[in-house]
Amino acid sequence: MDAAGSQVASECAQYAGQYQSGFITTQGGNLLCSKIIHVITDNQVKSQVSKVLHECEQRMYKSVAFPAIGTGQAGLSSAKVADEMLDAIVEFARQKSVQHLQAIKIVIFQTNMLTDFYESMKKIEDPDSSATESWLSMFKSFFWGRKQSAEKKKPMILEKKVNIVTFQICGESQEKVDATESWIKDLILKEQFESTISDEAIENFDETQLAILEDLQRGKQVNIEILNKLSPPQIKISGISRDVCSVSLEVQDMVKKIKSTEEEQFKAELLYDLVEWRYLGSNDSFVAFDKLTNMQLEHAKMAKKPYLNVIIKKKNYKVDLNTLKATNDQGKTKILQRVAKDEGK
């Protein structure tokens, strides 16, 4: 309230006792927002978040930022608050009537709460869901804003593998020829198998993964088809049973690696909103580390590790986390700086 200024405080005093649905709305005051929705805390976090989201949609607001409601003076656990807030966002996002609200942010100043919110988001993600959009990707969409125009999916095409085998059947009678043909077809069908892998991570396959799939298709008795226009995208593997099984395992491993990388990037994005690690550049100004290195440095500090190896401008540096100095193999030293982004607020 102090940061918002006296005008907002006066509005709150004016509307006191007149609130509807458990909140009142004032101007943004000195804050960088157009409106402030003041929630009357009643420990019903899910209900409060839901009401605010519907109010934002009704008023055609494009974005909204929440604090971790109830984790301050109300004393609610951050894990419980995370579950209730994200449940409310899921229910809101599932409604097809949502047209205006494009970005939802939860601002977390306490680093220790970050894990609770991330774990809550992972619980909501259902790997067996056949929904058109996974909740984790939906959260990414809302937390960093929906794209105004959907990017066209790049077609992923593997060279069609066709091995033609011709059987010439001769026999004493048409009946025996037909019987032999049927026997051959049965043998072929018994050896044939098909496996389909569905996952949103397939959409993020690039040239590296496509090259691996092409090598698998050439080296094994299988045909691989990528159906990236479906939601979620699919990879269909058909061919000799033993090869289909082995290739399916390799593709699943590729998907897991992609998802693991995405999760690390997601956690790095969340942490970057809280704290930023920098090093002193050549022009005496501090330069921010990339987000993954930023997360590694913060995790090392939280774990009270004395040292961490990082890369600065393609050179290896050993960071002393006590002195906040990084030294390379030639003895050159750089000064580091850790900045909590809520400082001064």
Short mmCIF file of C-alpha atoms in Angstrom, two decimals:
data_model
loop_
_atom_site.label_atom_id
_atom_site.label_comp_id
_atom_site.label_asym_id
_atom_site.label_seq_id
_atom_site.Cartn_x
_atom_site.Cartn_y
_atom_site.Cartn_z
CA MET A 1 0.00 0.00 0.00
CA ASP A 2 2.91 2.35 0.74
CA ALA A 3 4.30 1.79 -2.74
CA ALA A 4 0.89 2.39 -4.35
CA GLY A 5 0.58 5.83 -2.76
CA SER A 6 -1.95 7.93 -0.88
CA GLN A 7 -4.48 8.02 -3.74
CA VAL A 8 -4.98 4.24 -3.54
CA ALA A 9 -5.18 4.38 0.25
CA SER A 10 -7.92 7.04 -0.04
CA GLU A 11 -9.87 4.90 -2.52
CA CYS A 12 -9.67 1.91 -0.18
CA ALA A 13 -10.99 4.02 2.68
CA GLN A 14 -13.79 5.31 0.43
CA TYR A 15 -14.89 1.83 -0.66
CA ALA A 16 -14.41 0.15 2.75
CA GLY A 17 -17.50 -1.90 3.57
CA GLN A 18 -18.79 -1.69 -0.01
CA TYR A 19 -16.81 -4.58 -1.44
CA GLN A 20 -18.60 -7.23 -3.45
CA SER A 21 -17.48 -10.83 -3.98
CA GLY A 22 -14.76 -10.34 -1.40
CA PHE A 23 -12.69 -7.65 -3.13
CA ILE A 24 -12.60 -4.02 -4.19
CA THR A 25 -10.90 -2.48 -7.24
CA THR A 26 -8.91 0.77 -7.22
CA GLN A 27 -6.62 2.62 -9.61
CA GLY A 28 -3.01 1.49 -9.90
CA GLY A 29 -1.56 4.56 -8.20
CA ASN A 30 2.22 4.63 -8.31
CA LEU A 31 2.47 0.96 -9.28
CA LEU A 32 3.10 -0.10 -12.89
CA CYS A 33 -0.44 -1.38 -13.45
CA SER A 34 -3.79 0.11 -14.42
CA LYS A 35 -5.86 -1.41 -11.59
CA ILE A 36 -5.35 -3.03 -8.19
CA ILE A 37 -7.82 -5.65 -6.96
CA HIS A 38 -7.73 -5.74 -3.15
CA VAL A 39 -8.76 -9.16 -1.81
CA ILE A 40 -10.33 -9.55 1.63
CA THR A 41 -8.50 -12.58 3.03
CA ASP A 42 -10.78 -15.37 4.27
CA ASN A 43 -8.42 -18.37 3.77
CA GLN A 44 -10.53 -19.56 0.81
CA VAL A 45 -7.67 -19.09 -1.63
CA LYS A 46 -9.10 -21.07 -4.56
CA SER A 47 -12.42 -19.24 -4.40
CA GLN A 48 -10.72 -15.84 -4.20
CA VAL A 49 -8.41 -16.50 -7.15
CA SER A 50 -11.33 -17.81 -9.21
CA LYS A 51 -13.41 -14.70 -8.51
CA VAL A 52 -10.53 -12.38 -9.42
CA LEU A 53 -9.86 -14.24 -12.69
CA HIS A 54 -13.50 -14.00 -13.74
CA GLU A 55 -13.54 -10.32 -12.79
CA CYS A 56 -10.47 -9.74 -15.00
CA GLU A 57 -12.07 -11.57 -17.91
CA GLN A 58 -15.34 -9.66 -17.47
CA ARG A 59 -13.49 -6.33 -17.46
CA MET A 60 -11.42 -7.49 -20.48
CA TYR A 61 -8.07 -7.16 -18.71
CA LYS A 62 -5.21 -8.78 -20.65
CA SER A 63 -3.01 -9.73 -17.71
CA VAL A 64 -3.07 -10.14 -13.93
CA ALA A 65 -0.38 -10.75 -11.30
CA PHE A 66 -1.07 -12.48 -7.97
CA PRO A 67 1.04 -12.65 -4.83
CA ALA A 68 1.17 -15.98 -2.99
CA ILE A 69 -2.15 -15.24 -1.27
CA GLY A 70 -2.36 -16.12 2.41
CA THR A 71 1.32 -16.98 2.95
CA GLY A 72 1.95 -13.75 4.90
CA GLN A 73 -0.06 -12.72 7.92
CA ALA A 74 -2.69 -15.43 7.30
CA GLY A 75 0.03 -18.03 7.87
CA LEU A 76 -1.11 -20.56 5.26
CA SER A 77 1.45 -23.07 4.00
CA SER A 78 2.90 -22.28 0.59
CA ALA A 79 2.21 -25.86 -0.60
CA LYS A 80 -1.51 -25.53 0.21
CA VAL A 81 -1.69 -22.08 -1.37
CA ALA A 82 0.09 -23.32 -4.50
CA ASP A 83 -2.38 -26.20 -4.92
CA GLU A 84 -5.43 -23.97 -4.47
CA MET A 85 -4.19 -21.14 -6.70
CA LEU A 86 -3.22 -23.48 -9.53
CA ASP A 87 -6.48 -25.45 -9.20
CA ALA A 88 -8.36 -22.19 -9.71
CA ILE A 89 -6.23 -21.30 -12.76
CA VAL A 90 -6.78 -24.76 -14.28
CA GLU A 91 -10.56 -24.53 -13.91
CA PHE A 92 -10.53 -21.03 -15.37
CA ALA A 93 -8.30 -21.98 -18.30
CA ARG A 94 -10.50 -24.95 -19.20
CA GLN A 95 -13.41 -22.64 -19.94
CA LYS A 96 -13.75 -22.05 -23.67
CA SER A 97 -15.37 -18.68 -22.97
CA VAL A 98 -12.02 -17.13 -21.91
CA GLN A 99 -11.12 -14.60 -24.60
CA HIS A 100 -9.44 -11.56 -23.06
CA LEU A 101 -7.13 -12.64 -20.24
CA GLN A 102 -3.85 -13.69 -21.89
CA ALA A 103 -1.26 -13.74 -19.07
CA ILE A 104 -1.45 -14.84 -15.43
CA LYS A 105 1.55 -14.38 -13.17
CA ILE A 106 2.18 -15.48 -9.59
CA VAL A 107 4.83 -13.29 -8.01
CA ILE A 108 6.90 -15.18 -5.42
CA PHE A 109 9.53 -13.23 -3.50
CA GLN A 110 10.52 -16.07 -1.15
CA THR A 111 12.86 -18.49 -2.93
CA ASN A 112 11.87 -21.39 -0.66
CA MET A 113 8.27 -21.20 -1.95
CA LEU A 114 9.35 -21.72 -5.56
CA THR A 115 9.69 -25.49 -5.11
CA ASP A 116 6.17 -25.81 -3.68
CA PHE A 117 4.64 -23.99 -6.64
CA TYR A 118 6.68 -25.94 -9.18
CA GLU A 119 5.82 -29.29 -7.57
CA SER A 120 2.16 -28.31 -7.56
CA MET A 121 2.34 -27.59 -11.30
CA LYS A 122 3.98 -30.96 -11.93
CA LYS A 123 1.21 -32.76 -10.02
CA ILE A 124 -1.40 -31.24 -12.31
CA GLU A 125 0.44 -32.44 -15.41
CA ASP A 126 -1.13 -35.77 -16.41
CA PRO A 127 1.12 -37.83 -18.71
CA ASP A 128 -1.81 -40.05 -19.80
CA SER A 129 -4.14 -37.18 -20.58
CA SER A 130 -5.61 -37.03 -24.06
CA ALA A 131 -6.58 -33.37 -23.63
CA THR A 132 -5.73 -31.10 -26.51
CA GLU A 133 -3.26 -29.11 -24.42
CA SER A 134 -1.34 -30.28 -21.36
CA TRP A 135 -1.75 -28.26 -18.22
CA LEU A 136 1.98 -27.63 -17.92
CA SER A 137 2.15 -26.05 -21.36
CA MET A 138 -1.07 -24.17 -20.56
CA PHE A 139 0.61 -22.70 -17.48
CA LYS A 140 3.58 -21.66 -19.57
CA SER A 141 1.18 -19.99 -21.97
CA PHE A 142 -0.60 -18.06 -19.23
CA PHE A 143 2.49 -17.22 -17.13
CA TRP A 144 4.46 -15.78 -20.06
CA GLY A 145 1.53 -14.67 -22.19
CA ARG A 146 -0.33 -16.33 -25.00
CA LYS A 147 1.00 -15.73 -28.48
CA GLN A 148 -1.24 -13.41 -30.39
CA SER A 149 -0.93 -15.48 -33.54
CA ALA A 150 -0.26 -19.18 -33.39
CA GLU A 151 3.05 -20.13 -34.92
CA LYS A 152 2.75 -22.54 -37.79
CA LYS A 153 4.14 -25.93 -36.94
CA LYS A 154 7.10 -26.83 -39.09
CA PRO A 155 6.41 -30.05 -40.97
CA MET A 156 8.64 -32.92 -39.89
CA ILE A 157 9.02 -35.42 -42.69
CA LEU A 158 11.17 -38.53 -42.81
CA GLU A 159 12.10 -40.16 -46.09
CA LYS A 160 9.55 -42.88 -46.78
CA LYS A 161 11.07 -46.29 -46.44
CA VAL A 162 9.73 -48.77 -48.99
CA ASN A 163 11.25 -52.24 -49.39
CA ILE A 164 9.37 -54.19 -52.06
CA VAL A 165 9.43 -57.97 -51.92
CA THR A 166 7.73 -59.97 -54.68
CA PHE A 167 6.49 -63.53 -54.17
CA GLN A 168 5.80 -65.70 -57.19
CA ILE A 169 3.69 -68.68 -56.21
CA CYS A 170 3.29 -71.67 -58.47
CA GLY A 171 1.14 -74.67 -57.66
CA GLU A 172 -0.78 -77.62 -58.97
CA SER A 173 -4.10 -75.79 -58.55
CA GLN A 174 -5.52 -72.34 -57.83
CA GLU A 175 -6.70 -73.66 -54.47
CA LYS A 176 -3.16 -74.56 -53.41
CA VAL A 177 -1.82 -71.22 -54.69
CA ASP A 178 -4.48 -69.34 -52.67
CA ALA A 179 -3.70 -71.39 -49.57
CA THR A 180 0.02 -70.65 -49.88
CA GLU A 181 -0.69 -66.94 -50.40
CA SER A 182 -2.85 -66.90 -47.27
CA TRP A 183 -0.13 -68.72 -45.30
CA ILE A 184 2.51 -66.14 -46.33
CA LYS A 185 0.26 -63.23 -45.42
CA ASP A 186 -0.40 -64.74 -42.00
CA LEU A 187 3.34 -65.11 -41.39
CA ILE A 188 3.93 -61.48 -42.37
CA LEU A 189 1.10 -60.19 -40.18
CA LYS A 190 2.32 -62.20 -37.17
CA GLU A 191 5.68 -60.43 -37.42
CA GLN A 192 4.18 -56.99 -37.90
CA PHE A 193 3.63 -54.62 -34.98
CA GLU A 194 2.74 -50.96 -34.56
CA SER A 195 3.47 -48.57 -31.69
CA THR A 196 2.29 -44.98 -31.28
CA ILE A 197 3.94 -42.46 -28.97
CA SER A 198 1.96 -39.30 -28.15
CA ASP A 199 3.58 -36.36 -26.38
CA GLU A 200 3.73 -32.59 -26.73
CA ALA A 201 7.52 -32.75 -26.52
CA ILE A 202 7.55 -34.26 -30.04
CA GLU A 203 6.63 -30.80 -31.35
CA ASN A 204 10.06 -29.59 -30.16
CA PHE A 205 12.05 -32.19 -32.07
CA ASP A 206 14.67 -30.50 -34.22
CA GLU A 207 17.16 -31.59 -36.88
CA THR A 208 19.16 -33.57 -34.31
CA GLN A 209 16.21 -35.76 -33.33
CA LEU A 210 15.08 -36.11 -36.96
CA ALA A 211 18.55 -37.33 -37.95
CA ILE A 212 18.42 -39.95 -35.17
CA LEU A 213 14.98 -41.11 -36.35
CA GLU A 214 16.23 -41.40 -39.93
CA ASP A 215 19.20 -43.49 -38.77
CA LEU A 216 16.86 -45.76 -36.81
CA GLN A 217 14.58 -46.18 -39.80
CA ARG A 218 17.52 -47.06 -42.09
CA GLY A 219 19.11 -49.48 -39.63
CA LYS A 220 15.98 -51.27 -38.44
CA GLN A 221 13.08 -53.02 -40.16
CA VAL A 222 10.64 -50.23 -39.28
CA ASN A 223 8.78 -47.34 -40.82
CA ILE A 224 8.56 -44.12 -38.73
CA GLU A 225 5.85 -41.56 -39.32
CA ILE A 226 5.69 -38.20 -37.52
CA LEU A 227 2.17 -36.80 -37.10
CA ASN A 228 2.99 -33.34 -35.74
CA LYS A 229 -0.27 -31.75 -36.84
CA LEU A 230 -2.17 -33.76 -34.24
CA SER A 231 -2.57 -32.54 -30.68
CA PRO A 232 -0.64 -33.90 -28.95
CA PRO A 233 1.79 -34.79 -31.77
CA GLN A 234 2.47 -38.48 -32.41
CA ILE A 235 5.22 -40.73 -33.71
CA LYS A 236 3.95 -43.94 -35.28
CA ILE A 237 6.40 -46.84 -35.57
CA SER A 238 5.48 -49.93 -37.59
CA GLY A 239 7.41 -52.95 -38.78
CA ILE A 240 9.02 -56.13 -37.42
CA SER A 241 7.95 -56.62 -33.80
CA ARG A 242 11.41 -56.81 -32.21
CA ASP A 243 12.60 -53.70 -34.06
CA VAL A 244 9.43 -51.73 -33.29
CA CYS A 245 9.92 -52.42 -29.58
CA SER A 246 13.60 -51.38 -29.55
CA VAL A 247 12.97 -48.24 -31.63
CA SER A 248 9.99 -47.29 -29.43
CA LEU A 249 12.22 -47.41 -26.35
CA GLU A 250 14.78 -45.16 -28.04
CA VAL A 251 12.09 -42.66 -29.09
CA GLN A 252 10.63 -42.62 -25.56
CA ASP A 253 14.12 -41.89 -24.23
CA MET A 254 14.41 -38.98 -26.70
CA VAL A 255 11.06 -37.61 -25.51
CA LYS A 256 12.15 -37.88 -21.85
CA LYS A 257 15.34 -35.93 -22.57
CA ILE A 258 13.38 -33.19 -24.35
CA LYS A 259 10.91 -32.94 -21.45
CA SER A 260 13.73 -32.91 -18.90
CA THR A 261 15.39 -30.03 -20.76
CA GLU A 262 12.06 -28.16 -20.93
CA GLU A 263 11.50 -28.62 -17.20
CA GLU A 264 14.98 -27.30 -16.42
CA GLN A 265 14.35 -24.27 -18.64
CA PHE A 266 10.96 -23.76 -17.00
CA LYS A 267 12.45 -23.82 -13.49
CA ALA A 268 15.24 -21.51 -14.64
CA GLU A 269 12.65 -19.02 -15.96
CA LEU A 270 10.78 -19.06 -12.64
CA LEU A 271 13.96 -18.58 -10.61
CA TYR A 272 15.19 -15.79 -12.89
CA ASP A 273 12.15 -13.74 -11.84
CA LEU A 274 13.45 -13.92 -8.26
CA VAL A 275 17.22 -13.60 -8.43
CA GLU A 276 19.85 -12.68 -11.03
CA TRP A 277 23.54 -13.61 -10.97
CA ARG A 278 25.95 -11.35 -12.89
CA TYR A 279 29.65 -11.05 -13.61
CA LEU A 280 31.68 -7.88 -14.16
CA GLY A 281 32.31 -7.44 -17.89
CA SER A 282 35.18 -5.82 -19.72
CA ASN A 283 33.51 -2.39 -19.80
CA ASP A 284 33.05 -2.29 -15.99
CA SER A 285 29.35 -3.11 -16.23
CA PHE A 286 27.72 -6.27 -14.88
CA VAL A 287 26.48 -8.87 -17.36
CA ALA A 288 23.73 -11.36 -16.49
CA PHE A 289 24.47 -15.08 -16.73
CA ASP A 290 22.22 -17.20 -18.93
CA LYS A 291 19.19 -18.52 -17.06
CA LEU A 292 20.41 -22.12 -16.65
CA THR A 293 23.75 -20.99 -15.21
CA ASN A 294 21.83 -18.52 -13.06
CA MET A 295 19.84 -21.43 -11.61
CA GLN A 296 22.96 -23.55 -11.07
CA LEU A 297 24.63 -20.72 -9.15
CA GLU A 298 21.57 -20.13 -6.97
CA HIS A 299 21.13 -23.83 -6.23
CA ALA A 300 24.82 -24.12 -5.32
CA LYS A 301 24.52 -21.15 -2.97
CA MET A 302 21.38 -22.58 -1.33
CA ALA A 303 23.16 -25.94 -0.90
CA LYS A 304 26.10 -24.04 0.70
CA LYS A 305 28.59 -25.41 -1.80
CA PRO A 306 31.95 -23.62 -1.70
CA TYR A 307 32.66 -23.76 -5.44
CA LEU A 308 30.94 -24.17 -8.81
CA ASN A 309 32.39 -24.42 -12.31
CA VAL A 310 30.74 -22.18 -14.91
CA ILE A 311 31.44 -21.01 -18.45
CA ILE A 312 31.92 -17.31 -19.21
CA LYS A 313 32.50 -16.38 -22.87
CA LYS A 314 33.42 -19.99 -23.76
CA LYS A 315 36.05 -20.18 -21.00
CA ASN A 316 35.91 -22.29 -17.84
CA TYR A 317 35.79 -20.43 -14.54
CA LYS A 318 35.74 -21.70 -10.96
CA VAL A 319 33.38 -19.63 -8.80
CA ASP A 320 34.15 -19.15 -5.10
CA LEU A 321 30.64 -18.77 -3.69
CA ASN A 322 31.95 -17.23 -0.46
CA THR A 323 33.98 -14.42 -2.04
CA LEU A 324 31.80 -14.21 -5.19
CA LYS A 325 34.86 -14.32 -7.44
CA ALA A 326 35.37 -16.47 -10.55
CA THR A 327 38.86 -17.53 -11.67
CA ASN A 328 39.81 -19.16 -14.99
CA ASP A 329 42.72 -21.50 -15.84
CA GLN A 330 45.02 -18.52 -16.57
CA GLY A 331 44.35 -16.97 -13.18
CA LYS A 332 42.11 -14.19 -14.52
CA THR A 333 39.46 -13.20 -11.98
CA LYS A 334 35.97 -11.80 -12.44
CA ILE A 335 33.78 -10.30 -9.73
CA LEU A 336 30.29 -11.77 -9.37
CA GLN A 337 27.11 -10.15 -8.09
CA ARG A 338 23.87 -11.70 -6.83
CA VAL A 339 20.79 -9.47 -7.07
CA ALA A 340 17.44 -10.40 -5.53
CA LYS A 341 14.83 -8.85 -7.81
CA ASP A 342 12.50 -7.93 -4.96
CA GLU A 343 15.14 -5.70 -3.40
CA GLY A 344 14.00 -2.13 -3.05
CA LYS A 345 10.31 -2.98 -3.54
#
